[in-house]
Amino acid sequence: MAMPSSLLWAVDIFGRVYTLPTVGQYWELCKDAQLEFKRVSAVKQCCWGIACDHQVYTYVFSGDVPIRYQEETYENQRWNPVGGFCEKLLPSDRWQWSDVSGLKHQQLDSFTLPSPHWEWESDWYVDENIGGEPTEKGGWTYAIDFPSTYTKDKKWNSCVRRRRWIRYRRYKSRDVWAKIVSHDDPDRLPDPFNDISTGGWEITDEPPGRLSVWAVSLQGRVWYRENVCHHNPEGSTWSLISTPGEVAQISCGPYDLLWATLWEGQAIVREGIDRNNPQGISWSTVESPSSENGIMHVSVGVDVVWCVTKDRKLLLLQVWFRRGVNSHNPCGTSWIEMVGEMMMVWGIGCDDRTIYFRQGVTPSELSGKMWKAIVCGRESDRSQTGSSTSLLSAGCFFTDDIQNHTNAIIQGDADTSSDTELSSIPTNFSSTPPTGAAASSTGSQAAGAPASVTVDPLDSDQEAPAASANNEKAHLESRKSTTPNPPAELQWTNIDLKEAHRHAVLSIGTFAETSSLSSLGMFSVGAEEQYGADEHPLWAWVSGGGCLVDLHSPLKWFAVPSGLSSSVQSLSLSITPAQTAAWRKQIFQQLSERTKRELENFRHYEQAVEQSVWVKTGMLQWWRNWKPHKWMDVRVALEQFTGSDGMRDSILFIYYMFHEEKKYIHVFLNEVTIIAEVLKEGKHSFALYTPERTKQRWPICLAATTEQEMHDWLSLLTMSCCESRRIQGPPSHQAIWSVSCKGDIFVSEPSPELEAGPQPMPCDQMFWRQVGGHLRLVECNNRGVVWGIGYDHTVWVYTGGYGGGFIQGLASSADNIYTQSDVKCVYIYENQRWNPVTGYSSRGLPTDRYMWSDASGLQECTKASTKPPSPQWSWVSDWYVDFSTSGGTDREGWQYAADFPASYHGHKTMKDFVRRRRWARKCKIVTNGPWLEVPPVTLWDISIIPSSDADDEESVALWAISDKGDVLCRLGVTQQNPAGTSWLHVGTDQPFISISVGAFFQVWAVARDGSAFYRGSVSPKKPAGDCWYHIPSPQKQKLKQVSVGRTSVFVLDKNGNLWYRQGITPSYPQGSAWDHVSNNIRKMSVGPLDQVWVIADKVQGSHGLSCGTVCHRTGVQPMEPKGLAWDYGIGGGWEHITVRGNASEAPRSSAPNACESPTEPMGSEGNGRRGKTERSRTPLLVSERQEVDRNAVNC
C-alpha cells in the first residue's frame, strides 16, 4: 500500500487495524491481520502500535524512495621504507580498520544488520571521491601523519594514507507490522507495554523524520526509544527513564512537552527536552486540580495540556485545562475547569460506536457547527455482504484527535502558530455512568495543539481501576433492575485500548486559524451482539496523528442525504467531472450554432454602433519618477475602446499634480510586457513594464489601498493586455515559464524570431502573463508536460488550465483550477560582538551592523517588526533557531567570524570577535491555480527531457532529486498522463542537488559536494541507466546547477560563474574540458535548440544595478555553442526560468527585422511604438563598487 497523503487510523473491538484515506470512502484493513492491536499511534510516515501481546510494532509505509543507511569504515596504512605502504602501523597509530576519527575499531566483518527488518543492498566497495574530486585508482588519500588533512595527491612527505569503504543496507519491512526487537541486556529488557505515545517531530529545527517514542510498561516504568528517525525507523534501543513514581499513562506533544500521570493521581512533567537532549533532564510534579480526585488521564498538545479527573461519589468526569503551558514553563501555572456538557470533536459515539467528526470548529466558533458521522464501509464490504461476527464487551476507551484546520495543514517541517481553545460538548452522565473519559485538543503555540486524554482502568489490579470496574457493575445492576427480563450474567472482557499521539496543526487566513478539537467517549459494557458485513464497524480506538484534513477538499466520508433514493444516489456518484465538462462543452457548441443560424438573415444590416468606449477610474498611489522618489496620490483611468472589427484596445492614464499643475502619463496596454505584483515598502503594489521601462529597469509602480482593490486592478489590466494582444486560453506547449522571487508564475509565448539568426527579436519585447499558483521552480517540455516544486518541496503537475489566483472571469478557465498552498521561511539574524568584560553581547561598535538584521546587516529586522512577505501570507510557527545555516553552527546555533561581514564557521577560535545566528519563522500562503499535487515524495530539483519525436502515448523521461538528495526517475509520464505512475530510485553514493536530462537522454547531475556526474546508458528501454561517471569540476569551483540541451551542457558554480562543457560527442558524451562563459548568474536553462537563458544579477539599468533579470544568450550557433552576447529581458526580481519547451525554430528564409516599428508617439510614457532597439552585448560583469538600485523592483 503506497502511502496516501493522509490517513485516519482506527482499531475495531476485535483488535483489527483499519485506515481511512482522506480522499477515499472505504476503510482498508492493514496487513498482518493475524495481529490484534489495543491501540495505535500514527504520524504521517509511519504508525506505532501495541498488540495484545503487549509488544510494540511499527508500520512503515512503502514509498518510491527506499530507506537506506550508509555504513562506512576506513582502511589505514603507513609507509614503510622496506615495503612501501603496508598494514603494519606504529603502536601509537590508529587501528588498521577504524571509523573516521580512528578511535573505534571497525573491521569489515564486524558490521551486522541491526534487525531482521534490514538487508544488505550491495557488498563493500571503495569510495573514489574526496570533496567532490575523484581520487586515483584505489581511492587512497594521503597525509603526513594521523590525524591530518588528507589530499588525493601523493607527495614526498606522505607517510600515511587511508581510503573509505562503503556499504548500504536497506529497510525491507515496509507495509507490514514489524516487531521491535530488543538487543539490550536481558536483565534490562522492557516489561510488556500498555501505553505508547509518539511526538517530538516538531522540536525546534528537529532533523526531518526524527520522532520521540515514549512507552509505559505494566510495571509503571517509562521507556524512551533511541534514534528513531527516517533512516532508522525502528530506532536502536530502549532507555529506561527514572520517574518519581509508578506511571499509569503518558502523553507526548509534537514539540517539547511531555506529561505523564501517576497511579497516585498526580501528573509529572518532563523538563529540559530540546534538540540536543530529546530525553529531557528531570521531572516536575503537578498536583491534581482536585485534592479529592486524582488525575485519570492527561493529554498534551502544543503549549496546551488537558486532563480528566473523576468524581467517584457522583460518578462524573471533570475536564480541566492547564493555563500558562509553554516551552519555557512546561508545568504551567494553574488549572481551569471546563464546565458544561462534554463530548468529542473527534471521537467515538457512546451508543453506536461510530466515529464522529465535528465541523466548523474555528477560533471564533469553538463549539463548531454540526456533527457528521463517518459512515464509510470496509474495503471487504464491496464484495462480501454475509459474514457476521460476535461482539465482544468492551471497557472504556479514549480517542485520539484528528487535525482539522480551516485552510490547510502542514506536517513535517511545519510549525504551528495560532490561538485556539478547546470546545467542550457533552454527555449525560446521569443516564450512563462512565468508566472513563477523554478530551483532546488541537491548537497552536499560544493555546492549543493535538492532545488527548485517556485512561484504562482495566490494565491491572490497581485500586483506581478497581473502583472504575465496581462503578460499571453498579451501573449494570441498576439497569438490570429496570429491565423486565434481565439478561443472564454478562462475561466481562478487559480490552486495553488507548492512544497518546498528537499532530501539530498549521493554518492560514487573514488571521491564523486552527481548529480546536476535543474528544470524549466511553463504552458501556453490554452483552454480545452481532453485526453483519453491511453494517458499519464498531470502533474501539481512533488515531488521527497522521490525518491531515484540508477543508478546501471535501471529504467523502459522510452519508449522502437520506431523501435520495438508492438509484438517484448511484446516478449522482456515477457522473465524473470529466463527463460534466464534456456536457457543458456540448451545450455551448449547440448554443453557438443556434446563434449563427438566427443572425444569418441580418448580416446585410449595417452595424448600429461602430465603436464603444468603456472607462474605469480609481484612486491609487504612484512611485514618481523624479527625486526624491516617493509615493504620491494619483487618479487612474483605464479607457477601453472596441473597434468596428470587434477588436479591443486600452490606454491607462495616470493623472498627477506637479507644482500645482495637472499632468498625466499614459500607457498603451498593447505595449505592456508584464504586470506583476511587487513588494515595495509594505504596500499593495504592482508594476507595469514596457520595453523601454524594461531597458531602464524602472517600471511604473502603482499601489492600492487594499489587497482586494489591487487584485481587481491586476485582474482587469491583465485581461485587457491579453485582449489587446489576442491571447486567450492555456499556454502552448512551446511556452517559456518563469517564476518571480515572490513565487508568482508567468508564461510567455515565444515568437519564431526569438531564436532567429543574426537579428533575433529582443527579449524585452516578450509579453508575460501570470498563471495562478505559487512555486519555487517550474520545468516543462514541448509536449505539454509541466511540473513545479513549491518552497516546501511539494510537487505539483500542470493540469492544462489557465488563470487562477486573482485572475477571474473570462481570463481564467472554469475547470482544472485547484487549491494550492506553499510554506516558506523568513530569516533574520541575531548579531553579537565579543567584549573583554562580559564576553559576547548585543552591544556592538558604532560602525557595526544592527544587532538584529537581515543577512546583509544593512537593514534592521527584529522579531517584532518582521512581517510575512506580503498580506497574502500568515505565520504558521513561532521564531526558532535555524541550525541548518550554511557553514555549520555550534550547539546553540551560533556562527563565528573575525568581523562583520566575513566568512562564518560553526566553531569558535581565538581570532573570532563576532558571532551571529539565524532565526527562522514559517509562513504560509493559500491560493489556487491549474496545479495538482503529486504525493508523496517531496523534491528539490526536477528535469524533463526537452524534446522528443515520440507519439503521445510514449513515456517522457523525467528525473528528479528528492529533498534528501536521492535521485529518482519517474515512470509512466506521458502527454495524456503528465503526473506519471511511480518513482524508480537510482542509487548514488552521496546526496545530489541538481539534475538535467538532455534531448537524447543525456543525464547529468551535481552532487551536494559540488562535483558533477554523468549517467551512462540511459535509454527509453533502460530509463534508469546503469552507472554514474564522475566528471571533474572546473578548478577550485563547487557546482550547484546543471542544464543539458540538445548537444550542449552548461553548469553553474556557487560563485555565479557559467561554464560550458567542451568536447561532447556521441561517442564521448562526458566531454573533455570546461570553458568559462560569464559571471553574475543566479539560474540558467538550456533548451532543446541549445538556446541559453539565465537569471542574472547586477544588470545595468538607468538608475543602477538590477538583481534577478531574465537574459537571453544571443549568437548561439552549432559552430559557436557558447553564444556571443547577452540580450536583457524582464527584471529584476526574477528567480527561475525554463525554456525547455521552446523547440520552435525560425524559418530559414530571411525574416523581416522584428525590432523595427514606427517611432514612439510624443508624450507617451515608454509605451508607444518603439523605434529600433539595440541588443545589449555588454557582459554581465559589472563594477562591484556600483550600488544596486534600491528603487528598482528587486528580490
Tab-separated table of C-alpha atoms in Angstrom, residues 716-909:
chain	number	residue	atom	x	y	z
A	716	LEU	CA	-8.619	43.912	-15.162
A	717	LEU	CA	-5.287	45.098	-16.562
A	718	THR	CA	-4.092	41.548	-17.234
A	719	MET	CA	-7.290	40.698	-19.081
A	720	SER	CA	-7.072	43.942	-21.094
A	721	CYS	CA	-3.461	43.226	-22.073
A	722	CYS	CA	-4.377	39.718	-23.215
A	723	GLU	CA	-7.295	41.070	-25.246
A	724	SER	CA	-5.102	43.695	-26.878
A	725	ARG	CA	-2.585	41.023	-27.886
A	726	ARG	CA	-5.308	38.494	-28.802
A	727	ILE	CA	-4.019	35.953	-26.315
A	728	GLN	CA	-6.535	33.577	-24.804
A	729	GLY	CA	-6.633	30.123	-23.318
A	730	PRO	CA	-3.926	27.974	-21.745
A	731	PRO	CA	-0.226	28.362	-22.564
A	732	SER	CA	1.047	26.490	-25.591
A	733	HIS	CA	3.462	23.580	-25.379
A	734	GLN	CA	6.237	25.890	-26.588
A	735	ALA	CA	5.704	28.435	-23.818
A	736	ILE	CA	8.549	29.807	-21.730
A	737	TRP	CA	7.842	29.610	-17.990
A	738	SER	CA	9.360	31.773	-15.290
A	739	VAL	CA	8.953	32.334	-11.560
A	740	SER	CA	9.461	35.602	-9.697
A	741	CYS	CA	11.187	35.888	-6.342
A	742	LYS	CA	7.698	36.122	-4.804
A	743	GLY	CA	6.777	32.699	-6.205
A	744	ASP	CA	4.411	34.101	-8.871
A	745	ILE	CA	4.315	32.106	-12.116
A	746	PHE	CA	4.465	33.720	-15.567
A	747	VAL	CA	4.405	32.364	-19.119
A	748	SER	CA	5.357	33.877	-22.453
A	749	GLU	CA	4.509	32.643	-25.916
A	750	PRO	CA	7.797	32.683	-27.863
A	751	SER	CA	7.930	34.083	-31.361
A	752	PRO	CA	9.777	32.046	-34.022
A	753	GLU	CA	12.071	35.050	-34.433
A	754	LEU	CA	13.148	34.787	-30.791
A	755	GLU	CA	15.885	32.303	-31.664
A	756	ALA	CA	16.472	33.609	-35.203
A	757	GLY	CA	19.967	34.086	-36.586
A	758	PRO	CA	21.597	37.491	-36.905
A	759	GLN	CA	18.585	39.627	-35.868
A	760	PRO	CA	16.553	37.852	-33.186
A	761	MET	CA	13.621	39.555	-31.540
A	762	PRO	CA	14.758	41.403	-28.402
A	763	CYS	CA	13.523	39.561	-25.342
A	764	ASP	CA	12.460	42.820	-23.642
A	765	GLN	CA	9.525	42.845	-26.108
A	766	MET	CA	8.207	39.499	-24.878
A	767	PHE	CA	4.786	39.584	-23.241
A	768	TRP	CA	4.419	37.696	-19.958
A	769	ARG	CA	1.083	36.793	-18.390
A	770	GLN	CA	0.535	35.367	-14.947
A	771	VAL	CA	-0.725	31.881	-14.113
A	772	GLY	CA	-2.272	31.184	-10.735
A	773	GLY	CA	-0.362	29.281	-8.084
A	774	HIS	CA	2.806	29.656	-6.055
A	775	LEU	CA	6.030	27.762	-6.829
A	776	ARG	CA	9.789	27.904	-6.383
A	777	LEU	CA	10.635	26.453	-9.801
A	778	VAL	CA	8.909	25.121	-12.922
A	779	GLU	CA	10.140	22.678	-15.569
A	780	CYS	CA	8.463	21.823	-18.866
A	781	ASN	CA	8.961	20.262	-22.298
A	782	ASN	CA	7.420	20.733	-25.739
A	783	ARG	CA	4.814	18.006	-25.234
A	784	GLY	CA	2.931	19.978	-22.617
A	785	VAL	CA	4.313	18.193	-19.550
A	786	VAL	CA	4.877	20.834	-16.863
A	787	TRP	CA	5.923	20.156	-13.269
A	788	GLY	CA	6.591	22.562	-10.422
A	789	ILE	CA	8.090	22.472	-6.931
A	790	GLY	CA	6.990	24.703	-4.073
A	791	TYR	CA	9.117	26.266	-1.374
A	792	ASP	CA	8.048	23.445	0.939
A	793	HIS	CA	9.295	20.912	-1.673
A	794	THR	CA	5.770	19.775	-2.527
A	795	VAL	CA	5.468	18.571	-6.145
A	796	TRP	CA	2.773	19.895	-8.487
A	797	VAL	CA	1.791	18.962	-12.043
A	798	TYR	CA	0.156	21.330	-14.516
A	799	THR	CA	-3.478	20.451	-15.312
A	800	GLY	CA	-3.888	22.340	-18.585
A	801	GLY	CA	-5.951	25.211	-17.201
A	802	TYR	CA	-5.142	28.910	-17.090
A	803	GLY	CA	-5.810	31.775	-14.757
A	804	GLY	CA	-6.473	31.164	-11.100
A	805	GLY	CA	-5.334	33.278	-8.173
A	806	PHE	CA	-6.595	36.842	-8.556
A	807	ILE	CA	-7.292	36.220	-12.274
A	808	GLN	CA	-11.006	35.530	-12.538
A	809	GLY	CA	-13.791	35.673	-15.100
A	810	LEU	CA	-13.066	35.204	-18.788
A	811	ALA	CA	-9.306	35.331	-18.176
A	812	SER	CA	-9.456	32.098	-16.164
A	813	SER	CA	-10.570	28.610	-17.114
A	814	ALA	CA	-13.670	27.271	-15.402
A	815	ASP	CA	-12.161	23.878	-14.640
A	816	ASN	CA	-8.712	22.447	-13.868
A	817	ILE	CA	-8.217	25.082	-11.142
A	818	TYR	CA	-7.403	23.664	-7.711
A	819	THR	CA	-6.420	24.899	-4.282
A	820	GLN	CA	-2.686	25.184	-3.740
A	821	SER	CA	-0.659	26.048	-0.654
A	822	ASP	CA	3.000	26.728	-0.003
A	823	VAL	CA	5.207	27.303	3.033
A	824	LYS	CA	8.460	29.227	3.230
A	825	CYS	CA	10.782	30.522	5.923
A	826	VAL	CA	11.557	34.135	6.791
A	827	TYR	CA	15.049	34.594	8.230
A	828	ILE	CA	16.567	37.223	10.494
A	829	TYR	CA	19.989	37.303	12.140
A	830	GLU	CA	20.998	37.930	15.727
A	831	ASN	CA	24.458	39.516	15.824
A	832	GLN	CA	26.825	39.848	18.772
A	833	ARG	CA	30.347	41.168	19.391
A	834	TRP	CA	32.838	39.910	21.957
A	835	ASN	CA	33.508	42.188	24.915
A	836	PRO	CA	36.538	41.675	27.209
A	837	VAL	CA	34.350	42.198	30.284
A	838	THR	CA	31.050	40.480	29.516
A	839	GLY	CA	32.000	38.203	26.623
A	840	TYR	CA	29.666	38.102	23.661
A	841	SER	CA	26.876	40.625	23.999
A	842	SER	CA	24.385	42.579	21.921
A	843	ARG	CA	26.399	45.779	22.353
A	844	GLY	CA	28.378	46.370	19.200
A	845	LEU	CA	30.621	49.085	17.908
A	846	PRO	CA	29.052	52.231	16.451
A	847	THR	CA	30.119	51.038	12.990
A	848	ASP	CA	28.689	47.554	13.456
A	849	ARG	CA	25.580	46.225	11.826
A	850	TYR	CA	22.260	46.137	13.652
A	851	MET	CA	22.173	43.566	16.425
A	852	TRP	CA	19.038	42.159	14.757
A	853	SER	CA	19.298	42.424	10.980
A	854	ASP	CA	18.845	40.781	7.640
A	855	ALA	CA	21.625	38.706	6.048
A	856	SER	CA	23.442	41.790	4.767
A	857	GLY	CA	23.289	43.575	8.116
A	858	LEU	CA	22.142	46.794	6.418
A	859	GLN	CA	18.509	46.549	7.433
A	860	GLU	CA	17.246	46.238	10.984
A	861	CYS	CA	14.957	43.240	11.426
A	862	THR	CA	13.669	42.383	14.875
A	863	LYS	CA	11.282	39.586	15.779
A	864	ALA	CA	8.521	42.065	16.495
A	865	SER	CA	8.981	44.200	13.380
A	866	THR	CA	9.487	41.428	10.839
A	867	LYS	CA	6.307	40.699	8.926
A	868	PRO	CA	5.357	37.960	6.444
A	869	PRO	CA	6.423	38.600	2.828
A	870	SER	CA	3.027	40.032	1.893
A	871	PRO	CA	-0.511	40.272	3.318
A	872	GLN	CA	-1.367	37.032	1.497
A	873	TRP	CA	0.936	35.154	3.868
A	874	SER	CA	0.342	34.353	7.520
A	875	TRP	CA	2.618	32.986	10.216
A	876	VAL	CA	2.285	29.306	10.995
A	877	SER	CA	5.088	28.952	13.547
A	878	ASP	CA	6.972	30.890	16.167
A	879	TRP	CA	10.571	32.038	15.776
A	880	TYR	CA	13.151	29.271	16.211
A	881	VAL	CA	16.916	28.947	15.841
A	882	ASP	CA	17.955	27.602	12.441
A	883	PHE	CA	20.757	25.055	12.793
A	884	SER	CA	20.989	24.352	9.039
A	885	THR	CA	22.792	27.590	8.170
A	886	SER	CA	25.498	27.213	5.538
A	887	GLY	CA	28.905	26.832	7.137
A	888	GLY	CA	27.629	24.951	10.175
A	889	THR	CA	26.719	26.071	13.694
A	890	ASP	CA	27.526	25.171	17.276
A	891	ARG	CA	25.021	23.555	19.650
A	892	GLU	CA	23.260	26.886	20.198
A	893	GLY	CA	23.134	27.826	16.513
A	894	TRP	CA	25.949	30.419	16.559
A	895	GLN	CA	28.392	31.061	13.722
A	896	TYR	CA	31.696	32.815	14.372
A	897	ALA	CA	33.925	35.168	12.393
A	898	ALA	CA	36.726	37.651	12.869
A	899	ASP	CA	34.499	40.625	11.988
A	900	PHE	CA	31.344	41.730	10.143
A	901	PRO	CA	30.967	40.769	7.372
A	902	ALA	CA	33.243	37.771	6.920
A	903	SER	CA	33.276	34.062	6.302
A	904	TYR	CA	31.405	32.348	9.120
A	905	HIS	CA	32.145	28.942	10.615
A	906	GLY	CA	30.479	26.802	13.227
A	907	HIS	CA	33.253	26.617	15.854
A	908	LYS	CA	34.857	29.317	17.955
A	909	THR	CA	38.550	30.179	17.587
